[in-house]
Short mmCIF file of C-alpha atoms and ligand atoms in Angstrom, two decimals:
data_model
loop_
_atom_site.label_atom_id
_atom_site.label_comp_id
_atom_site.label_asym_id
_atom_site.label_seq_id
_atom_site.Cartn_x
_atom_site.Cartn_y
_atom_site.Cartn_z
CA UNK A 1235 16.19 2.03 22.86
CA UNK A 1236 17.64 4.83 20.99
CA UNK A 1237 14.29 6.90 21.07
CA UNK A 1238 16.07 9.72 23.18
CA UNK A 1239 19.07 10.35 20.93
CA UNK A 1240 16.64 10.12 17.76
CA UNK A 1241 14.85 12.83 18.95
CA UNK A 1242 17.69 14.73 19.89
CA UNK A 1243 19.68 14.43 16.88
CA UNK A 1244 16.14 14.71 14.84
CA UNK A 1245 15.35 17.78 17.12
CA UNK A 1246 18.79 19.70 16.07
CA UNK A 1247 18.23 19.51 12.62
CA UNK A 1248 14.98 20.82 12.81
CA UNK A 1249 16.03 23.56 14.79
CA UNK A 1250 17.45 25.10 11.98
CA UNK A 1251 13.58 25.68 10.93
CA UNK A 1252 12.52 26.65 13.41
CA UNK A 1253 14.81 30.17 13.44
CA UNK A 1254 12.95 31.33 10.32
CA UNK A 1255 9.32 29.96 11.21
CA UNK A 1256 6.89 32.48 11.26
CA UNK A 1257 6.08 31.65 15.08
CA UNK A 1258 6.17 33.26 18.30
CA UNK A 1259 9.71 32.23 19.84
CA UNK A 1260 9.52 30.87 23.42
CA UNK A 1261 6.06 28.81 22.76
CA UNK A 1262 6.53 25.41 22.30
CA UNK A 1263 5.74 23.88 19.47
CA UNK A 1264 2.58 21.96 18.89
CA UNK A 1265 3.27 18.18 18.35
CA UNK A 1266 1.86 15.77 15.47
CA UNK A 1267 3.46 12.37 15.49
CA UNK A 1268 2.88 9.81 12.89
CA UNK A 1269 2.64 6.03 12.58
CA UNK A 1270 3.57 4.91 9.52
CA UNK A 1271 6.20 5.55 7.31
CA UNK A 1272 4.51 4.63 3.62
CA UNK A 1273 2.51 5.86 1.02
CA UNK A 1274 -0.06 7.60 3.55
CA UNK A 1275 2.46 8.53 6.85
CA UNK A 1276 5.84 9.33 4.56
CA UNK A 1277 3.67 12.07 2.60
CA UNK A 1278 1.46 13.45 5.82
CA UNK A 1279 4.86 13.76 7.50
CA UNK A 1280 6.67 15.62 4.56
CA UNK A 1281 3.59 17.94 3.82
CA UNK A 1282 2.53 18.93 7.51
CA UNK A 1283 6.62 19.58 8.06
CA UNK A 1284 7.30 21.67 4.84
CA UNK A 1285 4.07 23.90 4.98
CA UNK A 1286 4.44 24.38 8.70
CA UNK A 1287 7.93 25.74 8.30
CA UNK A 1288 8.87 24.56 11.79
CA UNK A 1289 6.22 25.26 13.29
CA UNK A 1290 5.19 21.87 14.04
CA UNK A 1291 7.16 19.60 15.47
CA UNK A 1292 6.52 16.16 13.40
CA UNK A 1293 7.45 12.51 14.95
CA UNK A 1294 7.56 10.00 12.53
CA UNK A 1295 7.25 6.17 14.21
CA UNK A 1296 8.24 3.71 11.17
CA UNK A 1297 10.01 0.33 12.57
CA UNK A 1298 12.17 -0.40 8.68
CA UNK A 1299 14.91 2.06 7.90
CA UNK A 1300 14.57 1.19 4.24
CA UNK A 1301 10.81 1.19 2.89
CA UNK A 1302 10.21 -0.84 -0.26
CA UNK A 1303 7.07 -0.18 -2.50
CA UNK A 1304 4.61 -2.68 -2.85
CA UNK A 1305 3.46 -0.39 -6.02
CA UNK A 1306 5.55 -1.52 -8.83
CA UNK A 1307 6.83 -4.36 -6.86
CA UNK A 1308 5.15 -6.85 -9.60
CA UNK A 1309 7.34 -5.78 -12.33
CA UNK A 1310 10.35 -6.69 -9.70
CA UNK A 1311 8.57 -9.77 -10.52
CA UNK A 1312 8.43 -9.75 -14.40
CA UNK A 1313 12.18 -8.98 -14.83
CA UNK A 1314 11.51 -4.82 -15.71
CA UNK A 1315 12.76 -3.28 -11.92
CA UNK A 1316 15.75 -4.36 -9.66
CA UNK A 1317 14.28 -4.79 -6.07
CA UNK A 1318 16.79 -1.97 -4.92
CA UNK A 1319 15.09 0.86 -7.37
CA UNK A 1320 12.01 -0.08 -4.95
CA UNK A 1321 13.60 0.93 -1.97
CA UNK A 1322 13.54 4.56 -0.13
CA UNK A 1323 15.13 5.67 2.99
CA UNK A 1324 14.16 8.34 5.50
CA UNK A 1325 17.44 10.46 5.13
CA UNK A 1326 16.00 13.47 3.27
CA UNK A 1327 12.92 13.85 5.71
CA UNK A 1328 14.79 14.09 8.68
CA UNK A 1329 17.63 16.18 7.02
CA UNK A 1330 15.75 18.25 5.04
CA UNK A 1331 12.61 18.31 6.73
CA UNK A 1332 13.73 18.10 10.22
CA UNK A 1333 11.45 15.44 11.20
CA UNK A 1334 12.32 12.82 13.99
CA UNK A 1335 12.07 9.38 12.52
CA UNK A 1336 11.87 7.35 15.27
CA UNK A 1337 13.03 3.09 13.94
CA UNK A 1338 10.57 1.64 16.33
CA UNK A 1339 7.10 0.12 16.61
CA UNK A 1340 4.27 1.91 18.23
CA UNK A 1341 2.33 -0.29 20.56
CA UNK A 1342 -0.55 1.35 21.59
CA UNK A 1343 -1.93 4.68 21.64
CA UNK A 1344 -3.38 6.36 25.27
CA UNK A 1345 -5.93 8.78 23.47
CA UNK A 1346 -6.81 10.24 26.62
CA UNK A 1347 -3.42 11.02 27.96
CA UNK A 1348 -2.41 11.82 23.80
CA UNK A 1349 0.58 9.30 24.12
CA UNK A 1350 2.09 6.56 21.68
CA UNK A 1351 3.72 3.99 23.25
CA UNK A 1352 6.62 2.18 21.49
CA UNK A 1353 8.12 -1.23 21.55
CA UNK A 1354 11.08 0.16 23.33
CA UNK A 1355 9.31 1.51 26.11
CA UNK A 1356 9.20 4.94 25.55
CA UNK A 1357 5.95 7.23 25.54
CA UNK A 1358 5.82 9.79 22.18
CA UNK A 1359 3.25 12.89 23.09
CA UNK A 1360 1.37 14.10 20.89
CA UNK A 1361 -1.47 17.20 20.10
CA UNK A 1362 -2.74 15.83 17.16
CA UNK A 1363 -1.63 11.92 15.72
CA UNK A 1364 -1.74 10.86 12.21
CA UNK A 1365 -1.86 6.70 11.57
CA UNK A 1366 -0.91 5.47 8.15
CA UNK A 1367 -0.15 1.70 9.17
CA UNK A 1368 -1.32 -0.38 5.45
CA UNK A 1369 -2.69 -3.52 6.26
CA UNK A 1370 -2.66 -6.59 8.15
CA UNK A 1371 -4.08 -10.43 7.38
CA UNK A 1372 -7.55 -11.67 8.69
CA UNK A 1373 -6.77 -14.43 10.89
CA UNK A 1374 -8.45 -17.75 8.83
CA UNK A 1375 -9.01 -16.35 5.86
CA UNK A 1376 -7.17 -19.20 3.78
CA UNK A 1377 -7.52 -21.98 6.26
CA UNK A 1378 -4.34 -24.13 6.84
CA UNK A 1379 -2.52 -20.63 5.79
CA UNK A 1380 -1.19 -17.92 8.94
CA UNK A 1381 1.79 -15.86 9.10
CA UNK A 1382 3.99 -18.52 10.06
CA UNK A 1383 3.46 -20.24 6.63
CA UNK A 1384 4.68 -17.11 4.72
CA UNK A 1385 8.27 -18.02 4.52
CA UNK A 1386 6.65 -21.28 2.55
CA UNK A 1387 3.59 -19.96 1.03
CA UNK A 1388 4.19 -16.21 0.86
CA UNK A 1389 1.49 -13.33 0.25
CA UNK A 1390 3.75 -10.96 -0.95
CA UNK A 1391 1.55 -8.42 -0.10
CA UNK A 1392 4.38 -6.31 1.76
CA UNK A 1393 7.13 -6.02 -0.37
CA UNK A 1394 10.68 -6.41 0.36
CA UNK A 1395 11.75 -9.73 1.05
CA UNK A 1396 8.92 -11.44 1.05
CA UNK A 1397 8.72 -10.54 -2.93
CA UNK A 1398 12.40 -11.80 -3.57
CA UNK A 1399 10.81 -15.30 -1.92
CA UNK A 1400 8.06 -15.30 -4.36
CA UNK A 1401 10.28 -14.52 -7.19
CA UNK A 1402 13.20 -17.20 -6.26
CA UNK A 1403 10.40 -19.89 -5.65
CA UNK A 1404 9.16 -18.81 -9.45
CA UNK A 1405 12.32 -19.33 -10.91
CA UNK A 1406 12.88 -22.59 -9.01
CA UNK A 1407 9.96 -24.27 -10.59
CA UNK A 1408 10.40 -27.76 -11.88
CA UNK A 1409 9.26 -27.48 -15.71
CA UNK A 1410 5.61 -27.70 -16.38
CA UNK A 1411 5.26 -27.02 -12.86
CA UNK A 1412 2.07 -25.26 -11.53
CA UNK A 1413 2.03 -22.22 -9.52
CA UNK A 1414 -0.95 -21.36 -7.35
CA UNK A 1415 -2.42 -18.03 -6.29
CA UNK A 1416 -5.13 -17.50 -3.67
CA UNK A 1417 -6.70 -14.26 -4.34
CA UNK A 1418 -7.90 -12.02 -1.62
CA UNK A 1419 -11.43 -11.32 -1.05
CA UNK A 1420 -13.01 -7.55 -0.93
CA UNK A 1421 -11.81 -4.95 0.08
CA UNK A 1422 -7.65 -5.23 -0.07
CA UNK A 1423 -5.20 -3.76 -0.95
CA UNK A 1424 -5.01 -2.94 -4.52
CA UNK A 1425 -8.17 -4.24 -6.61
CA UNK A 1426 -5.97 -4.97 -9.71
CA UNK A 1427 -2.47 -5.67 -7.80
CA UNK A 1428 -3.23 -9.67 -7.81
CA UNK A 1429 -4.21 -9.64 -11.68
CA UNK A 1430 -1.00 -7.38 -12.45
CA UNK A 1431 0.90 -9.56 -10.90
CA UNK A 1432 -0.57 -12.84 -12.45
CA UNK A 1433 0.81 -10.64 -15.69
CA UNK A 1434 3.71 -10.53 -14.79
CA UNK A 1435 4.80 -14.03 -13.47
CA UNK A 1436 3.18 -15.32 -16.45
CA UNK A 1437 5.90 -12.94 -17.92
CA UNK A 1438 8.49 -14.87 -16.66
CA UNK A 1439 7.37 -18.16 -16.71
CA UNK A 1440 6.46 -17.72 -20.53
CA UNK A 1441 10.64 -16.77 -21.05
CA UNK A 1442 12.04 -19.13 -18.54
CA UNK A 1443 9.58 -22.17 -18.41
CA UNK A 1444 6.42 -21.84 -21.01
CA UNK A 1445 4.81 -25.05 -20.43
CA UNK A 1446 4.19 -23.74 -16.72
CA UNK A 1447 0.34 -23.40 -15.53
CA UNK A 1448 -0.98 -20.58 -13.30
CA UNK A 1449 -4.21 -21.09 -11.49
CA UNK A 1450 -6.29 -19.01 -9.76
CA UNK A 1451 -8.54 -19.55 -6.91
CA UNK A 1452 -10.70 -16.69 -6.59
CA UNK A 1453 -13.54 -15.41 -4.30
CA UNK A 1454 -14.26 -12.73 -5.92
CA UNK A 1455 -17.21 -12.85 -9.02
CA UNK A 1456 -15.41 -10.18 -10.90
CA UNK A 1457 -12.64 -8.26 -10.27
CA UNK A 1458 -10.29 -4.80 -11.52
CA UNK A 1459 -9.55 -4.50 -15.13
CA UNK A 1460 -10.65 -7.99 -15.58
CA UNK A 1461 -11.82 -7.53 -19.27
CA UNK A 1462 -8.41 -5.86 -20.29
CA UNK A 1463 -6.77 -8.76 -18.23
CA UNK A 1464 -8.81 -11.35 -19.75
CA UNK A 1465 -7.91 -9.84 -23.45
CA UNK A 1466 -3.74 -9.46 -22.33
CA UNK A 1467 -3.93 -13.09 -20.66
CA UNK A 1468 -5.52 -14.23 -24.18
CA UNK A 1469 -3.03 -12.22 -26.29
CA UNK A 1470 0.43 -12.86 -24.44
CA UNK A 1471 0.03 -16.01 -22.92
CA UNK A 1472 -2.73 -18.25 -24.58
CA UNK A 1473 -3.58 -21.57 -22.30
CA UNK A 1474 -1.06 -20.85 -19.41
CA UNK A 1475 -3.63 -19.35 -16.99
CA UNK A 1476 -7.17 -20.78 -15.62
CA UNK A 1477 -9.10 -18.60 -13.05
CA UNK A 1478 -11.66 -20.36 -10.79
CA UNK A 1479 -14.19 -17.89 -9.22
CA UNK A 1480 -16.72 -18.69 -6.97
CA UNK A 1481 -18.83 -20.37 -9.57
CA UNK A 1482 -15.94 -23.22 -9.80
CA UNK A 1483 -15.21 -23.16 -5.96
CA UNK A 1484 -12.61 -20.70 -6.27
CA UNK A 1485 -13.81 -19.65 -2.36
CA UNK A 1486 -13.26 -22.55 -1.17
CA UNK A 1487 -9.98 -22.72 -0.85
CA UNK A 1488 -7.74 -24.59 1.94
CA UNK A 1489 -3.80 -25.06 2.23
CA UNK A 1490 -1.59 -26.90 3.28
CA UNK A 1491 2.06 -25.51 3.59
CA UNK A 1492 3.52 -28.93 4.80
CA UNK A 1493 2.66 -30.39 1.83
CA UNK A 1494 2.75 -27.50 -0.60
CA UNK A 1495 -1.09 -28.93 -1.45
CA UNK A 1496 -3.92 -26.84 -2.24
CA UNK A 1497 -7.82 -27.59 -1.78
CA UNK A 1498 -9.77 -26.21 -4.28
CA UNK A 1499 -13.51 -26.99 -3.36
CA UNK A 1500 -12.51 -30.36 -2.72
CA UNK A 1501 -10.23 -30.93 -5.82
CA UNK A 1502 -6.33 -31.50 -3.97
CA UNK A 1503 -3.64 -29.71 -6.45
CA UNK A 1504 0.13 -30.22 -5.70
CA UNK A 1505 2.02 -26.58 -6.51
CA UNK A 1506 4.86 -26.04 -6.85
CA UNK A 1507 4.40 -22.13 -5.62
CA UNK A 1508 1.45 -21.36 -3.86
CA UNK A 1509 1.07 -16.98 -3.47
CA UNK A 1510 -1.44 -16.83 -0.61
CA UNK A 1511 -3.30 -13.06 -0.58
CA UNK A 1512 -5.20 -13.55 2.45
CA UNK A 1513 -8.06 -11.34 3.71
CA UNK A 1514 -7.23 -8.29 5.00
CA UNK A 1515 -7.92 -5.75 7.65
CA UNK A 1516 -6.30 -2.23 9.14
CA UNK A 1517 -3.13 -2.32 10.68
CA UNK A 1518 -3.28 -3.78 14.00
CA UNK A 1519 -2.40 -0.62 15.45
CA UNK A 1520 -5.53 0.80 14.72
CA UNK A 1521 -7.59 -1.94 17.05
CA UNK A 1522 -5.05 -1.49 19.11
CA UNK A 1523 -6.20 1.96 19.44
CA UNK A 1524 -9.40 1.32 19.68
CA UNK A 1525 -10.35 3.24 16.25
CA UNK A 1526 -11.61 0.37 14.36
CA UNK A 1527 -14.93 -0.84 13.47
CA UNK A 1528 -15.15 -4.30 11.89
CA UNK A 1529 -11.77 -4.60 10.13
CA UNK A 1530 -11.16 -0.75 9.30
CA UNK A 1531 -11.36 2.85 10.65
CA UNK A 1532 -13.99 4.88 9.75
CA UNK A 1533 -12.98 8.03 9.08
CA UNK A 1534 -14.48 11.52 7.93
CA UNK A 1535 -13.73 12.13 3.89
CA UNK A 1536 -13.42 16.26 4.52
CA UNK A 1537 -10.30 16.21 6.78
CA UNK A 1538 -9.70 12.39 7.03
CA UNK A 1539 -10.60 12.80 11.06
CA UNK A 1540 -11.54 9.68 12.54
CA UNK A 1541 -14.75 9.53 13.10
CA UNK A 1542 -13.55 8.06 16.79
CA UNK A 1543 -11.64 10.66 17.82
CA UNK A 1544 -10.89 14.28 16.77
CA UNK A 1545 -7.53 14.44 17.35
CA UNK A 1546 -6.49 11.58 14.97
CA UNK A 1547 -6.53 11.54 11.02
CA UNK A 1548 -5.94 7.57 9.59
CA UNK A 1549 -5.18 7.22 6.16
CA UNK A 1550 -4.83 4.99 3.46
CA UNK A 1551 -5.40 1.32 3.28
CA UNK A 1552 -6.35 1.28 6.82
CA UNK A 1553 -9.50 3.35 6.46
CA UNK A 1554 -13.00 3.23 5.95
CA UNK A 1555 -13.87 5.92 3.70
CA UNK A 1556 -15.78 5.15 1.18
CA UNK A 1557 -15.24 4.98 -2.95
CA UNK A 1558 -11.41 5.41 -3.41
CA UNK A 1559 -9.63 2.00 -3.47
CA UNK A 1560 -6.71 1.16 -1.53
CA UNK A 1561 -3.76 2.29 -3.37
CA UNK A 1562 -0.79 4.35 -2.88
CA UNK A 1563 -1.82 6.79 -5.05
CA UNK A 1564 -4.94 6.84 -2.93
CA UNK A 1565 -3.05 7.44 0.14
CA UNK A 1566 -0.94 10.20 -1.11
CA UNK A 1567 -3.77 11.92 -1.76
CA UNK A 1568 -5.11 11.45 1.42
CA UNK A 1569 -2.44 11.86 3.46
CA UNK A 1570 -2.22 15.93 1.19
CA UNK A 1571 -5.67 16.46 2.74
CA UNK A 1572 -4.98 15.31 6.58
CA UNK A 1573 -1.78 17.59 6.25
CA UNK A 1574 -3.79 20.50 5.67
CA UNK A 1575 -6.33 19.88 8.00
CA UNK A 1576 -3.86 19.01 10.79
CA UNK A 1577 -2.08 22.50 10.42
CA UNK A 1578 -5.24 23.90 9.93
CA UNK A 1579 -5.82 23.07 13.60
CA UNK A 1580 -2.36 23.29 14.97
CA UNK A 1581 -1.91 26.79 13.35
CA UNK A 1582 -4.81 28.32 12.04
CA UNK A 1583 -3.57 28.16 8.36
CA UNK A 1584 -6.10 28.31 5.96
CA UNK A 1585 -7.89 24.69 4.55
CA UNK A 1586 -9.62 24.54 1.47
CA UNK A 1587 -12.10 21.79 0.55
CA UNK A 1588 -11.01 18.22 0.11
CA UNK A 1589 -10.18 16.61 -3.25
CA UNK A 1590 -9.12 13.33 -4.28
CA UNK A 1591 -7.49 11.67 -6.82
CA UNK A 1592 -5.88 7.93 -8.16
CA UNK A 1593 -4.79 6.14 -10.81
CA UNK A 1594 -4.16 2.62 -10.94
CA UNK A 1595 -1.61 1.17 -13.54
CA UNK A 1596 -0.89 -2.31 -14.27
CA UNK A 1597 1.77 -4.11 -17.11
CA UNK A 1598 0.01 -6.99 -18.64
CA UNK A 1599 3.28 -7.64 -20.96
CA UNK A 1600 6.83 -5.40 -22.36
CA UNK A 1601 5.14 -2.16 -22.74
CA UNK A 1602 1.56 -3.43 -22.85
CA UNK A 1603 -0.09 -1.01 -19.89
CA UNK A 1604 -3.90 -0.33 -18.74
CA UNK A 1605 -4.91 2.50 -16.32
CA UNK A 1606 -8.16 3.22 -14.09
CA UNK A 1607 -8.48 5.97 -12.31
CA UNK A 1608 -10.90 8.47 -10.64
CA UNK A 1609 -11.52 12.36 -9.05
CA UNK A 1610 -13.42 12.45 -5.52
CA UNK A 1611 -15.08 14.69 -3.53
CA UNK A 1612 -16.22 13.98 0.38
CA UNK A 1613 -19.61 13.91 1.28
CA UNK A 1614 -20.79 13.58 4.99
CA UNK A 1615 -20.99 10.34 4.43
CA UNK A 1616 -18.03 8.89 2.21
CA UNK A 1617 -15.83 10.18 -0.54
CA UNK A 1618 -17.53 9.73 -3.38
CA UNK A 1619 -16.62 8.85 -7.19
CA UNK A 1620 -17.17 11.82 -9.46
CA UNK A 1621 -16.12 11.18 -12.38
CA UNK A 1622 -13.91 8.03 -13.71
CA UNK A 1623 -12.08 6.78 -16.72
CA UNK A 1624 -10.42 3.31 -17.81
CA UNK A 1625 -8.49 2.00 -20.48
CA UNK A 1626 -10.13 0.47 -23.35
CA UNK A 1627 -10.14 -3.11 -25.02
CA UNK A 1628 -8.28 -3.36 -28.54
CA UNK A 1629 -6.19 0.47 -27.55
CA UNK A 1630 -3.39 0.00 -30.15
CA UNK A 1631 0.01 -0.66 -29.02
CA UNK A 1632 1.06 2.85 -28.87
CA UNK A 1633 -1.60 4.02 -26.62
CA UNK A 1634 -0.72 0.75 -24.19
CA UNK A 1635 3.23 2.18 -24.47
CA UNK A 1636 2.10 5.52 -23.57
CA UNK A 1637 0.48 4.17 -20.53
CA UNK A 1638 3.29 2.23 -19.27
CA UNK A 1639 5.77 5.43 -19.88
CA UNK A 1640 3.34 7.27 -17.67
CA UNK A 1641 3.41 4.67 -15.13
CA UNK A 1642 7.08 5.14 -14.75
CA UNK A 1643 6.66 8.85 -14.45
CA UNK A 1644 4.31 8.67 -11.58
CA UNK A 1645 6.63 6.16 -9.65
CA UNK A 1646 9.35 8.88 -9.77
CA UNK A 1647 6.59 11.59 -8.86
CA UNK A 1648 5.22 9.87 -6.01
CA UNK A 1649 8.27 8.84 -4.43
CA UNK A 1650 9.51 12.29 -4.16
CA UNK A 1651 6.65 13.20 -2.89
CA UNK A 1652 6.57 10.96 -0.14
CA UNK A 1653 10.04 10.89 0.98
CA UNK A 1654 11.01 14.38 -0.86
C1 FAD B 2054 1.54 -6.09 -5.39
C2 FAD B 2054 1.04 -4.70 -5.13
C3 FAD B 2054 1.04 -3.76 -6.14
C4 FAD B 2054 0.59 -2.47 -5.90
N1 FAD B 2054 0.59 -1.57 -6.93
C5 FAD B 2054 0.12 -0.33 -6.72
C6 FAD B 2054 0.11 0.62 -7.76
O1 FAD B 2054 0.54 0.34 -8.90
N2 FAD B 2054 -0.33 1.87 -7.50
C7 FAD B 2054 -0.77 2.22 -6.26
O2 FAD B 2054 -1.17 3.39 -6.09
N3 FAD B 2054 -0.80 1.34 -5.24
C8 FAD B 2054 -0.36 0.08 -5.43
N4 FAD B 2054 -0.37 -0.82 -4.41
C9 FAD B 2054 -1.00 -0.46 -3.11
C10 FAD B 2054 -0.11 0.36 -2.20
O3 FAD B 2054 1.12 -0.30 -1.96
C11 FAD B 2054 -0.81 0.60 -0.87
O4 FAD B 2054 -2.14 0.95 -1.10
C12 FAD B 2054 -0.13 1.73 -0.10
O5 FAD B 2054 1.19 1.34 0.22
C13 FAD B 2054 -0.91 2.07 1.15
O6 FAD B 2054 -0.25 3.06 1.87
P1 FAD B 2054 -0.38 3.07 3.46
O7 FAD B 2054 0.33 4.28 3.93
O8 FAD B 2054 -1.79 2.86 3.86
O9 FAD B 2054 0.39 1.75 3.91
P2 FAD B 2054 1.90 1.33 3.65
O10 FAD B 2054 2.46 1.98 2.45
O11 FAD B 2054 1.94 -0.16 3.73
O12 FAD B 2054 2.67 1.92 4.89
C14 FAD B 2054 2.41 1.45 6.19
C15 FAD B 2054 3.67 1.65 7.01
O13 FAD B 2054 3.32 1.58 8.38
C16 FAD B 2054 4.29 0.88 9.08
N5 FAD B 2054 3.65 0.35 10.28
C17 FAD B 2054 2.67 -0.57 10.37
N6 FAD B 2054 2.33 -0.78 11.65
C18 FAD B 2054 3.10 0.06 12.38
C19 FAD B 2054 3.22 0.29 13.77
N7 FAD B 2054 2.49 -0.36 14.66
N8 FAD B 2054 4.13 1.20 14.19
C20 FAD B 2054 4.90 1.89 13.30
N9 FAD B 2054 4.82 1.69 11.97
C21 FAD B 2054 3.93 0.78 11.52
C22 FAD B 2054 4.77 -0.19 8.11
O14 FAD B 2054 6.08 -0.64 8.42
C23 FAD B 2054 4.70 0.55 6.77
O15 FAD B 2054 5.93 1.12 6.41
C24 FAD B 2054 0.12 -2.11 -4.61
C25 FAD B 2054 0.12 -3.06 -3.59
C26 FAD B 2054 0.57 -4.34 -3.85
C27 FAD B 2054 0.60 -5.34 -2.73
#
């Protein structure tokens, strides 16, 4: 376990902050350690590091040295991004940042003693904790389907390599072959990311082998985007795509990965590719913690608190929080809000009211995109919607191009925002 020399090393660098931090020298620094090195824990890290100037001391616990984003991981899919433009390292936050990334897993979390523990062994203290973990699968969901089938039936639902799976069993398809999706139920991870990403492997099949089918099995009565889906589906790639929702037993669903079969309210279709989303729940951590009720941790919208314990902020897709969906954009946002409440405490530094904002984008075809999005504000009981928009049926192609270019100019925005 390299934990020691991490924090060493991590600790020099950031002693270069600390020399100009407006802080009394001698005191020791408060602590905030984070779990999670993605869209929610990458950003909370970053923001509570820069605006503290040193005076924090920030721990971040992320097990992969390389994160890849599941946000624009679909077009990996359709052919328009290399899997390696997906990828960010951690360099630049400990460099320039001086914050301690810590390669491990955390285990548990003693919230009386203010301890992480990791898979190594060691024990990370902390005065206040930030947990950004994403998402884990409901165990069941799809029966026939857990994680040992995803190397045969993959979800796809963390990128990295379980994408490049998805995408080499695509291209392997026998011609006229039939790939499969089971869709997740609510709430997940990305309300149109499943729809997208029928888009785009419909993209691909339609260049490489066009008398493919995609089917659908789908819990869900109605779904993200699904009338500008519907109309892109329709436009780009007439007959290649049937959706079964619940009406047509799309919920009752069973696999089996030995076979490659798929039960479809008692109708048996052989696939060739079978992309199981199952249902999901907070990162186990969060159980682990004890800071879960149900499947998710409830938190407060005005600082992002727990509502468990007051010296932990969760973020992102783990939470409970009301009207924003799970996206990255989502947990950028967040994760802004937690940072300023977290030096709030630590330091006294001012903390203005909470706001909110997302955008979710999705490519139906080359240059053909469609945005919804949203502004929040927190109540004492959720963050709620305040005001909404959504792209329109028939837009003309321009519009749709315009969309996808801003797309691309968010990806570069929110990656430097989260790893800077
Ligand atoms: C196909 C697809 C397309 C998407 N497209 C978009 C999009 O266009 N726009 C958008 O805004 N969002 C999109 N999303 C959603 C977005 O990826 C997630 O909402 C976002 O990543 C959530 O951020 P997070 O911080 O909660 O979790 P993550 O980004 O998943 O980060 C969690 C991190 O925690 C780490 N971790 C987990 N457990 C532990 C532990 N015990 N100890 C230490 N570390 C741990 C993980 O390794 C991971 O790096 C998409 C998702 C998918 C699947």
């Amino acid at each position: 376990m390299t934990l020691n020399r991490r924090r060493f090393l991590g600790t020099t660098v950031a002693a270069a902050g600390v020399l100009s931090a407006p802080m009394v020298m001698g005191q020791a620094r408060p602590r905030v350690v984070v779990i999670g090195g993605g869209a929610g824990g990458a950003t909370a890290a970053r923001y509570v590091a820069k605006d503290s100037q040193g005076a924090i001391d920030v721990t971040l616990i992320e097990p992969t040295r390389r994160y890849y984003t599941c946000f624009f991981s679909n077009l990996y899919l359709g052919g328009f991004r290399e899997m390696e433009s997906l990828g960010h390292s951690y360099a630049t936050l400990a460099a320039e940042y001086g914050i301690n990334v810590v390669h491990d897993w955390a285990t548990g979390v003693d919230r009386d003693a203010k301890t992480v523990a990791l898979a190594g062994g060691a024990a990370v203290p902390y005065d206040r904790l930030i947990m950004s973990p994403g998402i884990d699968f409901v165990d069941g969901s799809v029966p026939g389907w857990d994680l040992s089938a995803q190397g045969v039936m993959p979800h796809a639902y963390k990128a990295g390599t379980q994408t490049e799976l998805l995408k080499r069993q695509i291209m392997a398809m026998p011609e006229g072959g039939t790939f499969v999706m089971i869709a997740p139920p609510n709430p997940y991870r990305c309300p149109p990311g499943p729809y997208e990403r029928i888009s785009m492997v419909a993209h691909l099949l339609k260049a490489n082998n066009p008398t493919a089918k995609i089917i659908i099995a789908d819990p869900k009565e109605k779904y993200s985007k699904q009338a500008l889906f519907e109309e892109g589906w329709n436009k780009h790639y007439g007959g290649m795509i049937e959706r079964l929702g619940p009406d047509f037993g799309g919920g009752n669903v069973s696999v089996n990965p030995a076979t490659m079969e798929v039960d479809i309210d008692g109708e048996v279709i052989k696939a060739d590719v079978v992309n199981v989303i199952p249902g999901q729940k907070a990162g186990a951590i969060c159980a682990a913690a004890g800071l879960t009720e149900g499947n998710w941790a409830p938190v407060d919208g005005h600082s992002m608190v727990s509502r468990m314990d007051e010296n932990v902020y969760i973020l992102g897709d783990a939470t409970d929080q009301g009207d924003m969906p799970k996206s990255g954009f989502s947990a950028n946002s967040q994760a802004k809000v937690a940072a300023m409440a977290v030096r709030g405490a630590l330091t006294g530094s001012r903390v203005f009211p909470a706001k909110y904002s997302n955008t979710c984008w999705s490519l139906i075809a080359t240059d053909d995109g469609v945005k919804v999005g949203a502004a929040y504000e927190p109540t004492d009981e959720k963050i709620a919607s305040v005001s909404s928009f959504v792209s329109q049926t028939g837009e003309d192609a321009a519009m749709r191009k315009t969309t996808f270019e801003e797309s691309i100019g968010w990806y570069s925005g929110i990656t430097s925002d989260m790893f800077g």
